[in-house]
Amino acid sequence: MHPRGHARRILPGFHLSLGITVTALSCIVLIPLAALVAKSASTGVGTFVEIATSPRTLAALRLSFGAALLAAMVNAVFGLLIAWILVRYDFPGRRLVDAIVDLPFAMPTAVAGIALAAIYAPNGIVGAVLDPYGIRVAYTPLGVAVALVFIGLPFVVRSVQPVLEELESELEEAAALLGANRLRVIWTVLLPPLLPALITGFVLAFARGVGEYGSVIFIAGNVPLVSEIAPLLIVIRLEQFDYAGAAVVGVLMLVLSFVLILGLNLFHASFRRSIGNG
Amino acid sequence: MTAFCTKRLLDQALAVLALMFCFAVVAGVARAQQDVELLNVSYDPTRELYREVNAAFIADWKARSGQTAAIRLSHGGSGAQARTVIDGLAADVVTLALAGDIDAIAQRSGKIPLNWQTRLPFNSAPYTSTIVLLVRKGNPKGIKDWGDLAKPGVGVVTPNPKTSGGARWNYLAAWAWGQKAFGGDDTKVRDFIAAIFRNVIVLDTGARGSTTTFAQRNIGDALIAWENEAFLVLEEFGADKFEIVTPSLSILAEPPVTLVDGNVERKRTRAVAQAYLEFLYTPAAQALIAKHFYRPRFQQHARAEDLARFKALELVTVDGAFGGWAKAQPQHFGDGGTFDQLYKPAR
């Protein structure tokens, strides 16, 4: 018999649980998003296109998505490293480091933003070191990326860590015994099985960064066309009671995020299949 | 084993119930002590002022009516506060940064009559303020007036007029100075304002945010700020670090107050809310107003040393120079208004 045939499922309660799932998903995600799209549609096509293609909107979207992408890439590298350290080595304070990784999850984002701005401002601890070299972090687009690295880090670590724990270190030892140098061990033995988890963490960190408002607002400078993020544009439109205009920017971000995340997930899936077959 | 578990569960449940009962009793006692509760939805820099005014009013109201009043405060950017009231926050009174924000509540929620500004003396503004410049000690960039903010190499900090009520006063004050300096030549005024905003390094969303950026993070050479906020910086951070530069001309900022009729009717709090707003015009409140660096309407009630801090300067009004908020708001801060036009990139 075909494993996915139309016969009775062995697990009971499919219809009930699917019903609950769809209802919950509708209440929490689908209906609000539909309302957002409906609101933005109330502006008419002309206004929609005008807002969507205005230089300020484009600059803000470029900054939000660019900084989130950069931050997710930084996190992919350092998050992997942190996960590796936490899994493979035992050192005093390991559990403490393990707990600290989760802090960006728990901390109010405003607190994170203010702390980062204080540290990276030209008179802050780190900012004072960078300032003589002409590197300004706080109140520049670079500051946006720094804030997004902060809030995105746990996503990568927590995605990669369990997979790495499952991966036996004997594999690496065997590769080394067979004469592979360290770089080759990382490249051909370690990375391929980790890649799906790494991509998941990357996508989560990226998605979180695109929509982040609370922490970024304190470190960004918020100058239009330079350091103004797209979520701030939404808030600005709300402040002038332009709910529909705010919805337009919201829908743009939604569509862009959805396309990017869907693309990454599809890539992820095809990659998994190719690993499975190979 | 199971019996033991059940017993433990029961014990825990009982403990939780007992705790909840204690909370309920405490909350009930606290409730019984207050007869009436008001919610004052205000803007950012009024925290210190209303904290003291509330205490004085509660004592006054107790003496007059025998009722114990409790007043809750909500602070935030003026525009954002107006929006929460429109969206349904049950404010009894609003005390915002500018009439335009209360107009918005009146037009969009219908909870305030459109002629609200005529209901209390002095355009419903029991205190005024103005916009001044705050610079670092010794004034290293030699900033004396609005014109100096447009010079190359001067770093300016101001909040975003789109999100901050105070920033709208800042913008109009600079505009009013430009109109006088350039003899009403609109193009030159626009260029002047554009030059100032090219010098803006950080555009925070609220007045408090800008103050922090300038005073605590050491960013920029000049902060465009509420007069009361500038004095507060001197008090908080020390007069040895900053100086207030009073420009030759500025704007008369009238932060207005009004009842939210729709809410006080429903909550039956009209009498006490009305008394609260009228209290702001009494000698006691006017003295507190001057103490907290706002300019009182009745100077005779304020202490002389408080009044001595306010420098005399030429003040224009929004009604006189800009035809009122109903005209100035869309013209300068609406979608595609003069502020938006500043940020059109060069083609």
PDB file of N, CA and C in Angstrom, chain A residues 165-223:
ATOM      1  N   GLU A 165      25.334  19.187  17.737  1.00  0.00           N
ATOM      2  CA  GLU A 165      25.410  18.236  18.842  1.00  0.00           C
ATOM      3  C   GLU A 165      25.189  16.807  18.347  1.00  0.00           C
ATOM      4  N   GLU A 166      24.291  16.661  17.340  1.00  0.00           N
ATOM      5  CA  GLU A 166      24.005  15.338  16.789  1.00  0.00           C
ATOM      6  C   GLU A 166      25.167  14.799  15.976  1.00  0.00           C
ATOM      7  N   LEU A 167      25.943  15.734  15.431  1.00  0.00           N
ATOM      8  CA  LEU A 167      27.038  15.366  14.526  1.00  0.00           C
ATOM      9  C   LEU A 167      28.189  14.796  15.362  1.00  0.00           C
ATOM     10  N   GLU A 168      28.580  13.565  15.054  1.00  0.00           N
ATOM     11  CA  GLU A 168      29.620  12.975  15.891  1.00  0.00           C
ATOM     12  C   GLU A 168      30.987  13.517  15.516  1.00  0.00           C
ATOM     13  N   SER A 169      31.772  13.805  16.535  1.00  0.00           N
ATOM     14  CA  SER A 169      33.093  14.366  16.261  1.00  0.00           C
ATOM     15  C   SER A 169      34.021  13.299  15.667  1.00  0.00           C
ATOM     16  N   GLU A 170      33.592  12.008  15.758  1.00  0.00           N
ATOM     17  CA  GLU A 170      34.397  10.948  15.145  1.00  0.00           C
ATOM     18  C   GLU A 170      34.545  11.157  13.641  1.00  0.00           C
ATOM     19  N   LEU A 171      33.502  11.722  13.049  1.00  0.00           N
ATOM     20  CA  LEU A 171      33.564  11.984  11.608  1.00  0.00           C
ATOM     21  C   LEU A 171      34.740  12.871  11.272  1.00  0.00           C
ATOM     22  N   GLU A 172      34.893  13.953  12.036  1.00  0.00           N
ATOM     23  CA  GLU A 172      35.992  14.878  11.798  1.00  0.00           C
ATOM     24  C   GLU A 172      37.332  14.184  12.048  1.00  0.00           C
ATOM     25  N   GLU A 173      37.368  13.384  13.119  1.00  0.00           N
ATOM     26  CA  GLU A 173      38.620  12.691  13.426  1.00  0.00           C
ATOM     27  C   GLU A 173      38.983  11.729  12.315  1.00  0.00           C
ATOM     28  N   ALA A 174      37.975  11.030  11.803  1.00  0.00           N
ATOM     29  CA  ALA A 174      38.218  10.094  10.706  1.00  0.00           C
ATOM     30  C   ALA A 174      38.754  10.822   9.487  1.00  0.00           C
ATOM     31  N   ALA A 175      38.154  11.973   9.184  1.00  0.00           N
ATOM     32  CA  ALA A 175      38.603  12.747   8.030  1.00  0.00           C
ATOM     33  C   ALA A 175      40.051  13.163   8.225  1.00  0.00           C
ATOM     34  N   ALA A 176      40.387  13.578   9.437  1.00  0.00           N
ATOM     35  CA  ALA A 176      41.750  14.000   9.709  1.00  0.00           C
ATOM     36  C   ALA A 176      42.709  12.829   9.553  1.00  0.00           C
ATOM     37  N   LEU A 177      42.292  11.659  10.034  1.00  0.00           N
ATOM     38  CA  LEU A 177      43.149  10.476   9.928  1.00  0.00           C
ATOM     39  C   LEU A 177      43.366  10.091   8.475  1.00  0.00           C
ATOM     40  N   LEU A 178      42.325  10.353   7.654  1.00  0.00           N
ATOM     41  CA  LEU A 178      42.455  10.019   6.232  1.00  0.00           C
ATOM     42  C   LEU A 178      43.266  11.063   5.475  1.00  0.00           C
ATOM     43  N   GLY A 179      43.749  12.063   6.194  1.00  0.00           N
ATOM     44  CA  GLY A 179      44.703  12.987   5.588  1.00  0.00           C
ATOM     45  C   GLY A 179      44.127  14.309   5.136  1.00  0.00           C
ATOM     46  N   ALA A 180      42.876  14.587   5.458  1.00  0.00           N
ATOM     47  CA  ALA A 180      42.312  15.874   5.068  1.00  0.00           C
ATOM     48  C   ALA A 180      42.875  16.968   5.985  1.00  0.00           C
ATOM     49  N   ASN A 181      43.233  18.103   5.389  1.00  0.00           N
ATOM     50  CA  ASN A 181      43.690  19.184   6.262  1.00  0.00           C
ATOM     51  C   ASN A 181      42.487  19.853   6.907  1.00  0.00           C
ATOM     52  N   ARG A 182      42.750  20.772   7.833  1.00  0.00           N
ATOM     53  CA  ARG A 182      41.656  21.289   8.664  1.00  0.00           C
ATOM     54  C   ARG A 182      40.607  22.032   7.848  1.00  0.00           C
ATOM     55  N   LEU A 183      41.077  22.795   6.874  1.00  0.00           N
ATOM     56  CA  LEU A 183      40.136  23.547   6.055  1.00  0.00           C
ATOM     57  C   LEU A 183      39.206  22.593   5.302  1.00  0.00           C
ATOM     58  N   ARG A 184      39.814  21.516   4.801  1.00  0.00           N
ATOM     59  CA  ARG A 184      39.031  20.540   4.034  1.00  0.00           C
ATOM     60  C   ARG A 184      38.015  19.845   4.941  1.00  0.00           C
ATOM     61  N   VAL A 185      38.413  19.560   6.193  1.00  0.00           N
ATOM     62  CA  VAL A 185      37.482  18.939   7.139  1.00  0.00           C
ATOM     63  C   VAL A 185      36.252  19.829   7.308  1.00  0.00           C
ATOM     64  N   ILE A 186      36.533  21.127   7.501  1.00  0.00           N
ATOM     65  CA  ILE A 186      35.418  22.063   7.680  1.00  0.00           C
ATOM     66  C   ILE A 186      34.554  22.088   6.430  1.00  0.00           C
ATOM     67  N   TRP A 187      35.211  22.180   5.283  1.00  0.00           N
ATOM     68  CA  TRP A 187      34.493  22.409   4.030  1.00  0.00           C
ATOM     69  C   TRP A 187      33.691  21.193   3.575  1.00  0.00           C
ATOM     70  N   THR A 188      34.296  20.019   3.653  1.00  0.00           N
ATOM     71  CA  THR A 188      33.622  18.854   3.062  1.00  0.00           C
ATOM     72  C   THR A 188      32.943  17.949   4.085  1.00  0.00           C
ATOM     73  N   VAL A 189      33.358  18.010   5.344  1.00  0.00           N
ATOM     74  CA  VAL A 189      32.753  17.113   6.328  1.00  0.00           C
ATOM     75  C   VAL A 189      31.752  17.850   7.222  1.00  0.00           C
ATOM     76  N   LEU A 190      32.170  19.028   7.660  1.00  0.00           N
ATOM     77  CA  LEU A 190      31.375  19.721   8.668  1.00  0.00           C
ATOM     78  C   LEU A 190      30.241  20.539   8.064  1.00  0.00           C
ATOM     79  N   LEU A 191      30.577  21.346   7.072  1.00  0.00           N
ATOM     80  CA  LEU A 191      29.600  22.310   6.573  1.00  0.00           C
ATOM     81  C   LEU A 191      28.379  21.694   5.900  1.00  0.00           C
ATOM     82  N   PRO A 192      28.559  20.683   5.010  1.00  0.00           N
ATOM     83  CA  PRO A 192      27.363  20.191   4.295  1.00  0.00           C
ATOM     84  C   PRO A 192      26.206  19.776   5.191  1.00  0.00           C
ATOM     85  N   PRO A 193      26.439  18.949   6.233  1.00  0.00           N
ATOM     86  CA  PRO A 193      25.276  18.603   7.073  1.00  0.00           C
ATOM     87  C   PRO A 193      24.753  19.782   7.891  1.00  0.00           C
ATOM     88  N   LEU A 194      25.608  20.779   8.127  1.00  0.00           N
ATOM     89  CA  LEU A 194      25.179  21.921   8.938  1.00  0.00           C
ATOM     90  C   LEU A 194      24.423  22.950   8.115  1.00  0.00           C
ATOM     91  N   LEU A 195      24.648  22.906   6.794  1.00  0.00           N
ATOM     92  CA  LEU A 195      24.156  23.993   5.958  1.00  0.00           C
ATOM     93  C   LEU A 195      22.653  24.244   6.077  1.00  0.00           C
ATOM     94  N   PRO A 196      21.813  23.206   6.061  1.00  0.00           N
ATOM     95  CA  PRO A 196      20.368  23.483   6.195  1.00  0.00           C
ATOM     96  C   PRO A 196      20.043  24.263   7.462  1.00  0.00           C
ATOM     97  N   ALA A 197      20.629  23.845   8.589  1.00  0.00           N
ATOM     98  CA  ALA A 197      20.365  24.544   9.852  1.00  0.00           C
ATOM     99  C   ALA A 197      20.908  25.967   9.791  1.00  0.00           C
ATOM    100  N   LEU A 198      22.066  26.099   9.162  1.00  0.00           N
ATOM    101  CA  LEU A 198      22.680  27.424   9.058  1.00  0.00           C
ATOM    102  C   LEU A 198      21.795  28.350   8.232  1.00  0.00           C
ATOM    103  N   ILE A 199      21.233  27.808   7.136  1.00  0.00           N
ATOM    104  CA  ILE A 199      20.353  28.630   6.300  1.00  0.00           C
ATOM    105  C   ILE A 199      19.094  29.013   7.071  1.00  0.00           C
ATOM    106  N   THR A 200      18.550  28.057   7.830  1.00  0.00           N
ATOM    107  CA  THR A 200      17.374  28.369   8.650  1.00  0.00           C
ATOM    108  C   THR A 200      17.682  29.524   9.601  1.00  0.00           C
ATOM    109  N   GLY A 201      18.808  29.425  10.299  1.00  0.00           N
ATOM    110  CA  GLY A 201      19.198  30.490  11.222  1.00  0.00           C
ATOM    111  C   GLY A 201      19.393  31.800  10.510  1.00  0.00           C
ATOM    112  N   PHE A 202      20.009  31.739   9.324  1.00  0.00           N
ATOM    113  CA  PHE A 202      20.242  32.937   8.514  1.00  0.00           C
ATOM    114  C   PHE A 202      18.917  33.600   8.155  1.00  0.00           C
ATOM    115  N   VAL A 203      17.962  32.783   7.694  1.00  0.00           N
ATOM    116  CA  VAL A 203      16.659  33.334   7.291  1.00  0.00           C
ATOM    117  C   VAL A 203      15.941  33.952   8.485  1.00  0.00           C
ATOM    118  N   LEU A 204      15.982  33.276   9.636  1.00  0.00           N
ATOM    119  CA  LEU A 204      15.319  33.814  10.823  1.00  0.00           C
ATOM    120  C   LEU A 204      15.945  35.145  11.233  1.00  0.00           C
ATOM    121  N   ALA A 205      17.276  35.182  11.263  1.00  0.00           N
ATOM    122  CA  ALA A 205      17.972  36.411  11.659  1.00  0.00           C
ATOM    123  C   ALA A 205      17.671  37.533  10.675  1.00  0.00           C
ATOM    124  N   PHE A 206      17.645  37.194   9.400  1.00  0.00           N
ATOM    125  CA  PHE A 206      17.351  38.182   8.365  1.00  0.00           C
ATOM    126  C   PHE A 206      15.932  38.730   8.520  1.00  0.00           C
ATOM    127  N   ALA A 207      14.976  37.814   8.679  1.00  0.00           N
ATOM    128  CA  ALA A 207      13.578  38.225   8.789  1.00  0.00           C
ATOM    129  C   ALA A 207      13.362  39.102  10.011  1.00  0.00           C
ATOM    130  N   ARG A 208      13.995  38.730  11.103  1.00  0.00           N
ATOM    131  CA  ARG A 208      13.882  39.521  12.322  1.00  0.00           C
ATOM    132  C   ARG A 208      14.468  40.919  12.094  1.00  0.00           C
ATOM    133  N   GLY A 209      15.586  40.985  11.394  1.00  0.00           N
ATOM    134  CA  GLY A 209      16.275  42.262  11.183  1.00  0.00           C
ATOM    135  C   GLY A 209      15.486  43.207  10.297  1.00  0.00           C
ATOM    136  N   VAL A 210      14.830  42.661   9.285  1.00  0.00           N
ATOM    137  CA  VAL A 210      14.089  43.524   8.360  1.00  0.00           C
ATOM    138  C   VAL A 210      13.012  44.317   9.103  1.00  0.00           C
ATOM    139  N   GLY A 211      12.322  43.658  10.024  1.00  0.00           N
ATOM    140  CA  GLY A 211      11.203  44.323  10.680  1.00  0.00           C
ATOM    141  C   GLY A 211      11.572  45.035  11.956  1.00  0.00           C
ATOM    142  N   GLU A 212      12.828  44.945  12.369  1.00  0.00           N
ATOM    143  CA  GLU A 212      13.214  45.489  13.673  1.00  0.00           C
ATOM    144  C   GLU A 212      13.067  47.014  13.711  1.00  0.00           C
ATOM    145  N   TYR A 213      12.440  47.497  14.795  1.00  0.00           N
ATOM    146  CA  TYR A 213      12.254  48.947  14.957  1.00  0.00           C
ATOM    147  C   TYR A 213      12.890  49.435  16.258  1.00  0.00           C
ATOM    148  N   GLY A 214      12.497  48.786  17.365  1.00  0.00           N
ATOM    149  CA  GLY A 214      12.827  49.280  18.704  1.00  0.00           C
ATOM    150  C   GLY A 214      14.287  49.591  18.945  1.00  0.00           C
ATOM    151  N   SER A 215      15.176  48.662  18.595  1.00  0.00           N
ATOM    152  CA  SER A 215      16.574  48.891  18.919  1.00  0.00           C
ATOM    153  C   SER A 215      17.229  49.816  17.898  1.00  0.00           C
ATOM    154  N   VAL A 216      16.814  49.705  16.641  1.00  0.00           N
ATOM    155  CA  VAL A 216      17.491  50.446  15.576  1.00  0.00           C
ATOM    156  C   VAL A 216      17.277  51.953  15.720  1.00  0.00           C
ATOM    157  N   ILE A 217      16.078  52.312  16.175  1.00  0.00           N
ATOM    158  CA  ILE A 217      15.686  53.710  16.191  1.00  0.00           C
ATOM    159  C   ILE A 217      16.624  54.556  17.054  1.00  0.00           C
ATOM    160  N   PHE A 218      17.253  53.910  18.051  1.00  0.00           N
ATOM    161  CA  PHE A 218      18.107  54.660  18.957  1.00  0.00           C
ATOM    162  C   PHE A 218      19.522  54.827  18.427  1.00  0.00           C
ATOM    163  N   ILE A 219      19.909  54.034  17.451  1.00  0.00           N
ATOM    164  CA  ILE A 219      21.303  54.064  17.001  1.00  0.00           C
ATOM    165  C   ILE A 219      21.402  54.498  15.542  1.00  0.00           C
ATOM    166  N   ALA A 220      20.268  54.707  14.870  1.00  0.00           N
ATOM    167  CA  ALA A 220      20.309  54.887  13.417  1.00  0.00           C
ATOM    168  C   ALA A 220      20.580  56.318  12.969  1.00  0.00           C
ATOM    169  N   GLY A 221      20.224  57.328  13.749  1.00  0.00           N
ATOM    170  CA  GLY A 221      20.346  58.698  13.271  1.00  0.00           C
ATOM    171  C   GLY A 221      19.097  59.159  12.554  1.00  0.00           C
ATOM    172  N   ASN A 222      18.423  58.232  11.869  1.00  0.00           N
ATOM    173  CA  ASN A 222      17.095  58.488  11.307  1.00  0.00           C
ATOM    174  C   ASN A 222      17.016  59.643  10.317  1.00  0.00           C
ATOM    175  N   VAL A 223      18.129  59.963   9.643  1.00  0.00           N
ATOM    176  CA  VAL A 223      18.095  61.031   8.646  1.00  0.00           C
ATOM    177  C   VAL A 223      17.548  60.470   7.331  1.00  0.00           C
TER     178      VAL A 223
END
